XYZ file of C-alpha atoms in Angstrom:
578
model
C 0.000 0.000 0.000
C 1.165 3.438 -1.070
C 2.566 5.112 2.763
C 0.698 8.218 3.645
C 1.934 11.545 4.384
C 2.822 13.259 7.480
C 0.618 15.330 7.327
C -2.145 15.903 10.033
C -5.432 16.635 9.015
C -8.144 18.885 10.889
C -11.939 18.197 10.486
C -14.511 21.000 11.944
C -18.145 21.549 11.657
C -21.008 23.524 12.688
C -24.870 23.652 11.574
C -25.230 27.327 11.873
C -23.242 30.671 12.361
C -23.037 31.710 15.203
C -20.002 32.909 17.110
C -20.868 31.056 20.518
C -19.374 28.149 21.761
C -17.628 25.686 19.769
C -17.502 27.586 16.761
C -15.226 26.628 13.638
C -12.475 28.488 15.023
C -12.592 26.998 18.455
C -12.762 23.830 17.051
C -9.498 24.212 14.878
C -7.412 25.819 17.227
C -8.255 23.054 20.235
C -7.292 20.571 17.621
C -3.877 22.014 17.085
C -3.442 22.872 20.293
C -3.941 18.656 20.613
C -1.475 17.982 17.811
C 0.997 20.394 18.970
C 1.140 18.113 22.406
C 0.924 14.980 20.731
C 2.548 15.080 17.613
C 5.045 18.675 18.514
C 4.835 22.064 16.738
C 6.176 21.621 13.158
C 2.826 18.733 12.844
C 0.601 21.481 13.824
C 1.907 24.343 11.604
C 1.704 22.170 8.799
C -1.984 20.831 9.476
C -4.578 20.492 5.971
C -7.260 22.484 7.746
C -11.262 21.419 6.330
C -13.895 23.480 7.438
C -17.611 23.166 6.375
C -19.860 25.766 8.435
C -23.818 26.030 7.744
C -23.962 22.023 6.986
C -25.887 19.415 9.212
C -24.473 16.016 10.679
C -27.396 14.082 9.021
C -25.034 13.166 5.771
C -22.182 13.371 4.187
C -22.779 15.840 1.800
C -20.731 18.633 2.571
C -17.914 19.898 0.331
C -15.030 19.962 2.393
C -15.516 16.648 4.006
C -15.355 15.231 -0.032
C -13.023 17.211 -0.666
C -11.074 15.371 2.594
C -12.274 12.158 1.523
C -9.848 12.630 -2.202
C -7.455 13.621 -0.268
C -7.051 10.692 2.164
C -7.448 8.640 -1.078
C -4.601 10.331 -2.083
C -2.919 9.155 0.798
C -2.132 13.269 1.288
C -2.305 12.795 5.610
C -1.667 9.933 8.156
C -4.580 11.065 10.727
C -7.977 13.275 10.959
C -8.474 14.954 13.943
C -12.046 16.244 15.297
C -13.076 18.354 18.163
C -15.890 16.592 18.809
C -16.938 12.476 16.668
C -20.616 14.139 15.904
C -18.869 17.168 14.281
C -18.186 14.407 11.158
C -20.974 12.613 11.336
C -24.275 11.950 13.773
C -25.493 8.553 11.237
C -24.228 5.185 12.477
C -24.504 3.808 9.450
C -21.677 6.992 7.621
C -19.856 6.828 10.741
C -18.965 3.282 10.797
C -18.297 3.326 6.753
C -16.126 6.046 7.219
C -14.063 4.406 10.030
C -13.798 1.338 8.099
C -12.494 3.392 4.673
C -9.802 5.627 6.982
C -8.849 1.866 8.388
C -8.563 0.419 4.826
C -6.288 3.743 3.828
C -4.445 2.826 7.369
C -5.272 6.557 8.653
C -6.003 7.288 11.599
C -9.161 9.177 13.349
C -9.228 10.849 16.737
C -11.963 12.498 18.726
C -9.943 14.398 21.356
C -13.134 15.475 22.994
C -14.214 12.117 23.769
C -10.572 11.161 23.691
C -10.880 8.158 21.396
C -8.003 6.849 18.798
C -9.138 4.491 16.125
C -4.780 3.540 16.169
C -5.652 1.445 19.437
C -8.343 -1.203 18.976
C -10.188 0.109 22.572
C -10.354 3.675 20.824
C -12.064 1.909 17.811
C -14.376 0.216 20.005
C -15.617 3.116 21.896
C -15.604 5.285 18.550
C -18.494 2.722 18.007
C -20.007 3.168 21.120
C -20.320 6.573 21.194
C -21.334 7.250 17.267
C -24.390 5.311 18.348
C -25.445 7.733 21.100
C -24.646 10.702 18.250
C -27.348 9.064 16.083
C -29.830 8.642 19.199
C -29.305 12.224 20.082
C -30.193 12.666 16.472
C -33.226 10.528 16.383
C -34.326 12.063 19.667
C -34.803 15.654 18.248
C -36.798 14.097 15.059
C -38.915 12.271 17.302
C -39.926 15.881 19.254
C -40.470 17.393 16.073
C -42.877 14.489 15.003
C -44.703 15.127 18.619
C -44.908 18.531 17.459
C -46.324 17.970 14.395
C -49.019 15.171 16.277
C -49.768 18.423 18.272
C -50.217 20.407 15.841
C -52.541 18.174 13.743
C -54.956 18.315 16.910
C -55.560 21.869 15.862
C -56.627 21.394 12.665
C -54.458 24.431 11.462
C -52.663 25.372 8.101
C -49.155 25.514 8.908
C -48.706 27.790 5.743
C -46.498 27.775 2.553
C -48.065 27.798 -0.678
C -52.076 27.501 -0.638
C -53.402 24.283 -2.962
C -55.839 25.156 -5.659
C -59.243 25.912 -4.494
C -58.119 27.626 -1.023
C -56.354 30.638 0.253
C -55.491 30.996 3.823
C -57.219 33.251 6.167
C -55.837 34.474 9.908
C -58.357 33.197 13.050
C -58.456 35.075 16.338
C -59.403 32.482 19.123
C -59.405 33.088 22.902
C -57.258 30.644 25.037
C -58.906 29.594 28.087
C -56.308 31.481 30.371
C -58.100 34.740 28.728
C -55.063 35.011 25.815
C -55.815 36.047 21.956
C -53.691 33.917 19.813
C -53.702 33.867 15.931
C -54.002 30.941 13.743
C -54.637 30.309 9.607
C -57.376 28.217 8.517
C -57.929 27.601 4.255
C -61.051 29.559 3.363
C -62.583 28.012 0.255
C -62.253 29.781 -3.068
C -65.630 28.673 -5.139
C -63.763 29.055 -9.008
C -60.824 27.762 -8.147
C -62.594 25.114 -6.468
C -65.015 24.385 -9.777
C -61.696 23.924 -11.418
C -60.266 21.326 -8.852
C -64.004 19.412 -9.458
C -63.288 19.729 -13.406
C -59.754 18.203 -12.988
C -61.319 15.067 -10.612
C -64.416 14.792 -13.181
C -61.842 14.933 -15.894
C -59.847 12.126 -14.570
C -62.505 9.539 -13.386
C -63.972 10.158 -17.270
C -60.656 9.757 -19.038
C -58.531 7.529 -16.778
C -55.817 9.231 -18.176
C -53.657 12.340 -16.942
C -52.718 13.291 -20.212
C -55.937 13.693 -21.610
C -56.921 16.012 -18.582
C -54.022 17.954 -19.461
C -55.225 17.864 -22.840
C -58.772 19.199 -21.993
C -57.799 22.048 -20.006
C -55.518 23.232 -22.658
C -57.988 23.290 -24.873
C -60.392 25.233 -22.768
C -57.447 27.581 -21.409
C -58.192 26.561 -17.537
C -54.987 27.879 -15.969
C -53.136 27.313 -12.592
C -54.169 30.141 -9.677
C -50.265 31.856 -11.182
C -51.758 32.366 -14.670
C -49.691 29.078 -15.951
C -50.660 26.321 -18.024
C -51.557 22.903 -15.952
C -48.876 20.100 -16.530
C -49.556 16.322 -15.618
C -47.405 16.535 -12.763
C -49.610 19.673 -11.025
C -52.559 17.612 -12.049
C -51.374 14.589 -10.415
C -50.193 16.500 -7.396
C -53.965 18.109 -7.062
C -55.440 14.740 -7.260
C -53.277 13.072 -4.811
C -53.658 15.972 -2.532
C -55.537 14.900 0.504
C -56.651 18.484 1.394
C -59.345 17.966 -0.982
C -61.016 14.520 0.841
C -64.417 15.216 2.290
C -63.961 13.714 5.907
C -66.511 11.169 6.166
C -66.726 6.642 7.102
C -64.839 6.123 3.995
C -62.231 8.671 4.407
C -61.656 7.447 7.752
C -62.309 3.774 6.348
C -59.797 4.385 4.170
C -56.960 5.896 5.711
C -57.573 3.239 8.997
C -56.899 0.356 6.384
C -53.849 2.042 4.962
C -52.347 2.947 8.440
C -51.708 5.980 8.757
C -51.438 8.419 11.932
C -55.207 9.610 12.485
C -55.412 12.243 15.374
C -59.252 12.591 14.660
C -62.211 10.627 15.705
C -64.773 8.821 13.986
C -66.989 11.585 14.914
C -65.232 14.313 14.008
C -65.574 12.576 10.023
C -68.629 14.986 9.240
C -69.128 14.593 5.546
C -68.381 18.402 5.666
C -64.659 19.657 6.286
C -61.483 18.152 4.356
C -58.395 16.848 5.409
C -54.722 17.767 6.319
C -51.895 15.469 5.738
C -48.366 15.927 7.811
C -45.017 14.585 7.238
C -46.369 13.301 3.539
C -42.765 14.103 1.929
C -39.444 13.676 3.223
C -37.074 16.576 2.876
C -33.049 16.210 2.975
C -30.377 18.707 1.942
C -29.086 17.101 -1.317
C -31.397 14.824 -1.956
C -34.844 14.457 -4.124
C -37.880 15.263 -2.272
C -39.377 11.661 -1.825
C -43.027 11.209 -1.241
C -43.653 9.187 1.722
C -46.280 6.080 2.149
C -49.687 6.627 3.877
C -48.690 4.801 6.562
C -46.061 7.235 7.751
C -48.709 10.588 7.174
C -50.061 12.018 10.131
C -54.231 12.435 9.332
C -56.625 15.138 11.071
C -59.656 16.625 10.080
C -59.401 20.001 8.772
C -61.264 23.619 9.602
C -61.822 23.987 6.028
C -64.661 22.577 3.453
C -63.761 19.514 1.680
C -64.340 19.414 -2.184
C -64.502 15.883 -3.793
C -65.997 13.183 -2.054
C -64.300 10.426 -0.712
C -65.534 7.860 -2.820
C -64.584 9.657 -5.981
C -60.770 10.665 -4.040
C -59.955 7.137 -3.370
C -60.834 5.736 -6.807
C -58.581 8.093 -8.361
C -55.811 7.139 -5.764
C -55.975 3.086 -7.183
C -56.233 4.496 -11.017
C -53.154 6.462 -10.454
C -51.315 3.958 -9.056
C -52.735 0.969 -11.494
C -51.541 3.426 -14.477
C -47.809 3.297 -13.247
C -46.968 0.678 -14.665
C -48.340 1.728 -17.842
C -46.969 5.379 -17.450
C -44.500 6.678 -20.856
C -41.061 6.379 -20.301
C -38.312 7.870 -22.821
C -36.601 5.372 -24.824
C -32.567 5.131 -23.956
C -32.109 4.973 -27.185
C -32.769 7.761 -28.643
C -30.551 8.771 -31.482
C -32.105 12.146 -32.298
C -29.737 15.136 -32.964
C -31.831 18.539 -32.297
C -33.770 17.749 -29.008
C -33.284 20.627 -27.112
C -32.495 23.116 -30.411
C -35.774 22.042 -32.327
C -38.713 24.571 -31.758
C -42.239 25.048 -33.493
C -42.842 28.065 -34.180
C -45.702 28.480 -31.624
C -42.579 28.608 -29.695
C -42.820 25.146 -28.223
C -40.043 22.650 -27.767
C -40.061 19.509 -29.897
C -39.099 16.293 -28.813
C -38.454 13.181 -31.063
C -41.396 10.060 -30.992
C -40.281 6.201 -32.109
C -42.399 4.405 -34.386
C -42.292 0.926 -35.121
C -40.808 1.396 -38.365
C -37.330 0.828 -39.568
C -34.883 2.552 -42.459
C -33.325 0.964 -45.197
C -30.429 0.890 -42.855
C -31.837 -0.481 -40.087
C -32.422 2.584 -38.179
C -35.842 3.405 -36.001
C -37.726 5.795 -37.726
C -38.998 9.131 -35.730
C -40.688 12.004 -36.390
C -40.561 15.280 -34.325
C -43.589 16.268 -31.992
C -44.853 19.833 -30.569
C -45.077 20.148 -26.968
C -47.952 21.896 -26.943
C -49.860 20.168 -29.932
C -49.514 16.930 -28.392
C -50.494 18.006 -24.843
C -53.750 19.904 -26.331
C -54.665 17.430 -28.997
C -54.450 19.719 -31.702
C -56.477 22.109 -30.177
C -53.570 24.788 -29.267
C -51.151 24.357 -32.554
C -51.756 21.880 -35.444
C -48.860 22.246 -37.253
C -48.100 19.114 -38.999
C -44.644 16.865 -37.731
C -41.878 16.684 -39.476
C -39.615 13.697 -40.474
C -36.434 13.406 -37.681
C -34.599 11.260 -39.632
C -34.922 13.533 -42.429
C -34.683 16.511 -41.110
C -31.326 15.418 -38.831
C -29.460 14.685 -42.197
C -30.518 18.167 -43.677
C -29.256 19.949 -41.114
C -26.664 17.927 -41.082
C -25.920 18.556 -44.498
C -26.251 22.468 -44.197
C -23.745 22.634 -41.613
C -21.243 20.480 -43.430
C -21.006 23.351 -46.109
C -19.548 25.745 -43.284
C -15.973 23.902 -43.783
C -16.263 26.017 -47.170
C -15.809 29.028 -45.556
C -13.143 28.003 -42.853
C -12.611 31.614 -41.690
C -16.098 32.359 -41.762
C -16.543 29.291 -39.831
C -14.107 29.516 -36.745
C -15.694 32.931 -36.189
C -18.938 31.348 -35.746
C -17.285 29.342 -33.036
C -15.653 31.665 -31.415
C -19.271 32.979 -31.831
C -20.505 29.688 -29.655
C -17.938 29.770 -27.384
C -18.522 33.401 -26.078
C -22.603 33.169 -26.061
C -22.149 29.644 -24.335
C -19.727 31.140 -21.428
C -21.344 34.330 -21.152
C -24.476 32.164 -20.657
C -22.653 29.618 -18.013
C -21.306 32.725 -15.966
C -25.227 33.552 -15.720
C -26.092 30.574 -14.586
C -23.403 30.061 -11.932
C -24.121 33.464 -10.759
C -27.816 32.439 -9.849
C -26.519 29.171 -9.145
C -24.440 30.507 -6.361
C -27.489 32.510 -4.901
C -29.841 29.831 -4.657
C -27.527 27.571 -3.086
C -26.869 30.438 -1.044
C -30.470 30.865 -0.137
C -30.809 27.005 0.813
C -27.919 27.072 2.793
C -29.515 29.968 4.836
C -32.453 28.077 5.384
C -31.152 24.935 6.179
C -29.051 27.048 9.194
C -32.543 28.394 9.868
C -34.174 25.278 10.545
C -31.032 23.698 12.536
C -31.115 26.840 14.952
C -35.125 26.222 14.739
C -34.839 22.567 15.765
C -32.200 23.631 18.442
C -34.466 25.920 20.084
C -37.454 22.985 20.049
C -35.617 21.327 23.203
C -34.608 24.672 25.089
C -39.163 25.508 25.231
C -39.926 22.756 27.043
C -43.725 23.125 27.011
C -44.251 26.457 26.108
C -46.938 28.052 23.748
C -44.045 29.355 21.276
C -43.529 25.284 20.187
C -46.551 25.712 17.716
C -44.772 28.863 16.109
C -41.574 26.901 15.799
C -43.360 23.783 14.278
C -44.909 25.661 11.970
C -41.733 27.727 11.116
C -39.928 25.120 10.031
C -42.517 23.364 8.045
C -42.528 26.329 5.967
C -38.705 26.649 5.627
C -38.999 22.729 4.689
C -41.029 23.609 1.577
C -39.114 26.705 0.444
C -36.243 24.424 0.638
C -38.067 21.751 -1.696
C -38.404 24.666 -3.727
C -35.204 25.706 -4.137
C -33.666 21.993 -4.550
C -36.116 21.780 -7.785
C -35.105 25.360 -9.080
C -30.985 24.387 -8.245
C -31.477 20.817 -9.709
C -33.161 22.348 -13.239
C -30.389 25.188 -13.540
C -27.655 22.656 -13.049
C -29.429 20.721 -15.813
C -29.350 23.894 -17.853
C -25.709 24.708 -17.322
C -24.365 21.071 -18.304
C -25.971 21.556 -21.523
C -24.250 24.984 -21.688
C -20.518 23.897 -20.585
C -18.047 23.169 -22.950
C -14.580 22.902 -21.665
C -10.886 24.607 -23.187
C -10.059 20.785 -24.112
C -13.601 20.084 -25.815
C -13.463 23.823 -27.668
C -10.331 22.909 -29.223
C -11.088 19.188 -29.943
C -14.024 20.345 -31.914
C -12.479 23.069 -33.365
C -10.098 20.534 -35.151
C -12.935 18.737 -36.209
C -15.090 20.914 -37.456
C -12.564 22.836 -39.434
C -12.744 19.404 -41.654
C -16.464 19.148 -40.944
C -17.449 17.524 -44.243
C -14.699 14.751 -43.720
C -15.272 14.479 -40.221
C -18.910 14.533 -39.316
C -20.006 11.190 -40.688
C -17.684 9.439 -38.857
C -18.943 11.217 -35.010
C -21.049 9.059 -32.732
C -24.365 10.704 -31.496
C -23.302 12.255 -28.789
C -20.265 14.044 -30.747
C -22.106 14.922 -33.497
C -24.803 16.525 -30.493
C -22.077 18.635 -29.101
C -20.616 19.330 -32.674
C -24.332 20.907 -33.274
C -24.485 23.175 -30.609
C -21.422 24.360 -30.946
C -22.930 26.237 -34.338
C -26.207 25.845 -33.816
C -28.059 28.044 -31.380
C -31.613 26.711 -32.635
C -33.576 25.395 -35.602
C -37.553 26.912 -35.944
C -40.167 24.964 -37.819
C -42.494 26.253 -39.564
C -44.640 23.225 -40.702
C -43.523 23.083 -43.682
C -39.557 24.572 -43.267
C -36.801 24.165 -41.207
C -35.246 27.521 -40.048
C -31.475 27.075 -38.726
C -30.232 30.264 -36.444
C -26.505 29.881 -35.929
C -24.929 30.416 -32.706
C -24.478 34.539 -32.572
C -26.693 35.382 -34.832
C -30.134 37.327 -33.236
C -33.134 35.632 -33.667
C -34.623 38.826 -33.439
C -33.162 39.770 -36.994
C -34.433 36.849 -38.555
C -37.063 37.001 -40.644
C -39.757 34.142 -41.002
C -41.715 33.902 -44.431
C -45.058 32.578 -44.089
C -44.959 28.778 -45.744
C -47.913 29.416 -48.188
C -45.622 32.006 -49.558
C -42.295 29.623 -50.443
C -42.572 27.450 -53.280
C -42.808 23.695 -52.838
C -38.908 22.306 -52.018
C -37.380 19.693 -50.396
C -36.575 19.522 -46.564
C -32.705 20.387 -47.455
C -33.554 22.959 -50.218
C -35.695 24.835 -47.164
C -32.712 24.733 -44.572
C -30.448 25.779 -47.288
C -32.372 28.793 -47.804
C -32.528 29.687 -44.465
C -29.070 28.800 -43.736
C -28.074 31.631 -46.483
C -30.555 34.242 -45.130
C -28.671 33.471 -41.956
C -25.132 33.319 -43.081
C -25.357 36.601 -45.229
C -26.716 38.685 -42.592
């Protein structure tokens, strides 16, 4: 095995700012002072400080703990020491995998709080030991915020965040019986936005079939309480939303069979108010928001009216989850070139559909869909498909004839390369904020959940509660908003080695090109290509650069009747000679 270094490493952590007790600072300097007794003064100058402030104990995702992780792979150190063993970790199950890896890469770990040294066999022991009462402490402070929330669902209340379709929340004065006025928010009913949630229900149990609900509302422009268009995943999340359940025997029937958490009687099941749901998702920093079984909800009857009866909810519940087996799912082998650069002109994206049919050479034959015309059944845009294995080669083709004008053509890359960067450095700039924003609110809820234990019984516990429910959601916000910008910058980045190994082979692009696999040939595209418009009848290619507000689209009753390539050629030139 490759010998390590001698160099000592340093490992400190903290939830939250704060500059109280052991802060990162403390925490480093008690861990030299440690090294400078045990290992002498030139080992504790030369300490590889890591440092991750504003990240919780519950994982392992924290950047300077990976980045710690490479290095001990690396074999950069000989030792990690901690202030404290829950400062790396307060999971059993990381904590022992971690110990085991550091063993494996024969470096040591020490805990001089709890004075433990995995380099003795005791020390290892007892590093056990004591990890496990880190991950009860842990599981302790879930468990009060779960009482919490079973408190909370005794009131019936709307702990806030964003208000489902059909509802808006209201602020309740009540009178405690100790003569105090307290504030509370119930959902107040919303009549047309509740006419809308009984159209998408109606819809469904008609159709059996999410996308043709989507379809239907298109069609009769029915929008979201925002303004926006309806998708099939805001549909599905309406009709899975509990909020809307009449409370009556079934309901209770119901959610008694699937066992979940019910903190209302039988008798408070009026056929009149709906239901709220607790703890339905489960929310970690750096992970997908998962939805959680029934079993593990916590059930109460609402203060506010209840829309669809629970007959009609829980037959939708067992057709959505019979129809998951049947539900669409993109082929892996897709070999079309302009997903993500092909748009109709109604200024929807289109995406590439299979057929059963095959090429002379053996290729699956697709054609190219719009968004919108497929989600509305024709009733939004009808412009006819086009041909994706035809149109792939024309455009294909059209680029091929830049390598005539090589000077003309590295310009138009050095074009790419400056929109693509300019738009990466936008992207990492909001990047940076959101994950900014998260990491704020994750510090929020730590000091939140802190301050849970320190108020014993008092009133204020329903404030917190609620508090961090809300922070929970904004958080589930953000993680969707991060994850679909990092989707959008991948497709944007293209590195100093990738510039210049396209570079060389596009400058021979007519040679070359044939010869790419799909994915080059992708790359190779949107490095010149900043988007390709159809018409219905034409193909309009806008090169990377070029303003799409300068380009000119002729109406297709107006061009005479041409093949697919003549019709990006022409629109190529228009392009190229502006």
């Amino acid at each position: 095995m490759r010998k390590n270094g001698d160099i000592i490493a340093i490992y400190s952590r903290k939830s939250k700012f704060t500059g109280k007790g052991e802060s990162i600072d403390n925490q480093i300097e008690l861990c030299r002072d440690y090294i400078r007794v045990h290992y002498g003064d030139p080992a504790a100058d030369h300490s590889i400080v890591y440092e991750d402030e504003g990240f919780s104990g519950g994982n392992l995702n924290r950047p300077d703990f990976k980045q710690m992780m490479q290095d001990a792979h690396a074999h950069k150190f000989r030792a990690i020491v901690v202030y404290r063993l829950d400062r790396i970790s307060r999971n059993v199950s990381d904590f022992s995998s971690l110990i085991e890896e550091l063993n494996r890469l024969d470096i040591a770990f020490i805990s001089i709080r709890e004075q433990f040294d995995t380099g003795t066999p005791m020390g290892r022991a007892m590093m056990y030991i004591a990890s496990v009462f880190s991950q009860l402490e842990r599981e302790t402070i879930a468990e009060r915020i779960r009482d919490n929330m079973h408190e909370l669902a005794k009131t019936g209340r709307w702990l806030g965040g964003t208000t489902p379709t059909g509802y808006t929340s209201e602020s309740v004065k009540h009178i405690t019986v100790d003569g105090k006025s307290k504030k509370s928010c119930h959902l107040k009913l919303l009549p047309e936005e509740a006419e809308i949630v009984r159209k998408i229900f109606d819809l469904f149990i008609e159709t059996d079939s999410l996308t043709a609900v989507d379809a239907e509302l298109l069609r009769q422009h029915i929008t979201t309480k925002t303004g926006r268009k309806f998708t099939r995943f805001s549909i599905k999340n309406i009709l899975q939303n509990p909020v809307y359940l009449i409370a009556d025997q079934d309901a209770y029937d119901y959610f008694t069979a699937k066992h979940a958490d019910l903190f209302s009687d039988l008798s408070d099941f009026d056929g009149i108010h709906g239901i709220l749901a607790y703890h339905r998702t489960n929310q970690q920093k750096g992970h997908t928001t998962v939805n959680l079984p029934i079993e593990d909800w916590i059930i109460c009857v609402g203060k506010h009216p209840g829309i669809i009866p629970a007959k009609t909810w829980i037959r939708v519940q067992e057709s959505l989850e019979r129809n998951k087996s049947k539900a669409y799912r993109t082929s892996r082998n897709n070999k079309a070139l302009l997903t993500g650069l092909l748009f109709c002109r109604c200024g929807n994206r289109m995406y590439p559909k299979l057929s059963k049919r095959k090429t002379i050479d053996g290729e699956p034959v697709f054609t190219y869909v719009c968004k919108l015309k497929e989600r509305s059944k024709r009733s939004r845009c009808n412009r006819r498909n086009v041909n994706g294995n035809a149109l792939d080669a024309a455009v294909i083709e059209e680029v091929k004839k830049l390598s005539e004008d090589k000077q003309g053509f590295i310009a138009q890359l050095e074009k790419s390369r400056n929109y693509d960067t300019g738009n990466r450095d936008g992207y990492d700039t909001r990047l940076a904020n959101l994950r900014a924003e998260q990491a704020q609110k994750e510090r929020n809820i730590s000091a939140l959940v802190d301050s849970l234990a320190e108020l014993g019984d008092s009133a204020a516990k329903g404030h917190v509660a609620k508090r961090i429910e809300e922070l929970h959601r904004c958080n589930e916000e953000l993680s969707a908003r991060i994850a679909e910008l990092e989707s959008l910058a991948s497709r944007h980045t293209l590195s100093d080695a990738e510039f210049d190994t396209l570079s060389q082979l596009l400058s021979v692009f007519h040679d070359s090109m044939d010869a790419m696999s799909v994915e080059q040939k992708r790359a190779a595209l949107r490095t010149v290509v900043c988007k390709v418009i159809w018409d219905g009848k034409y193909a309009h290619i806008i090169l990377s650069g070029a303003s799409e507000d300068e380009t000119a689209y002729p109406d297709a009753d107006e061009l005479p009747d041409e093949t697919l390539s003549d019709a990006c050629s022409k629109a190529h030139r228009r392009e190229d000679s502006k």
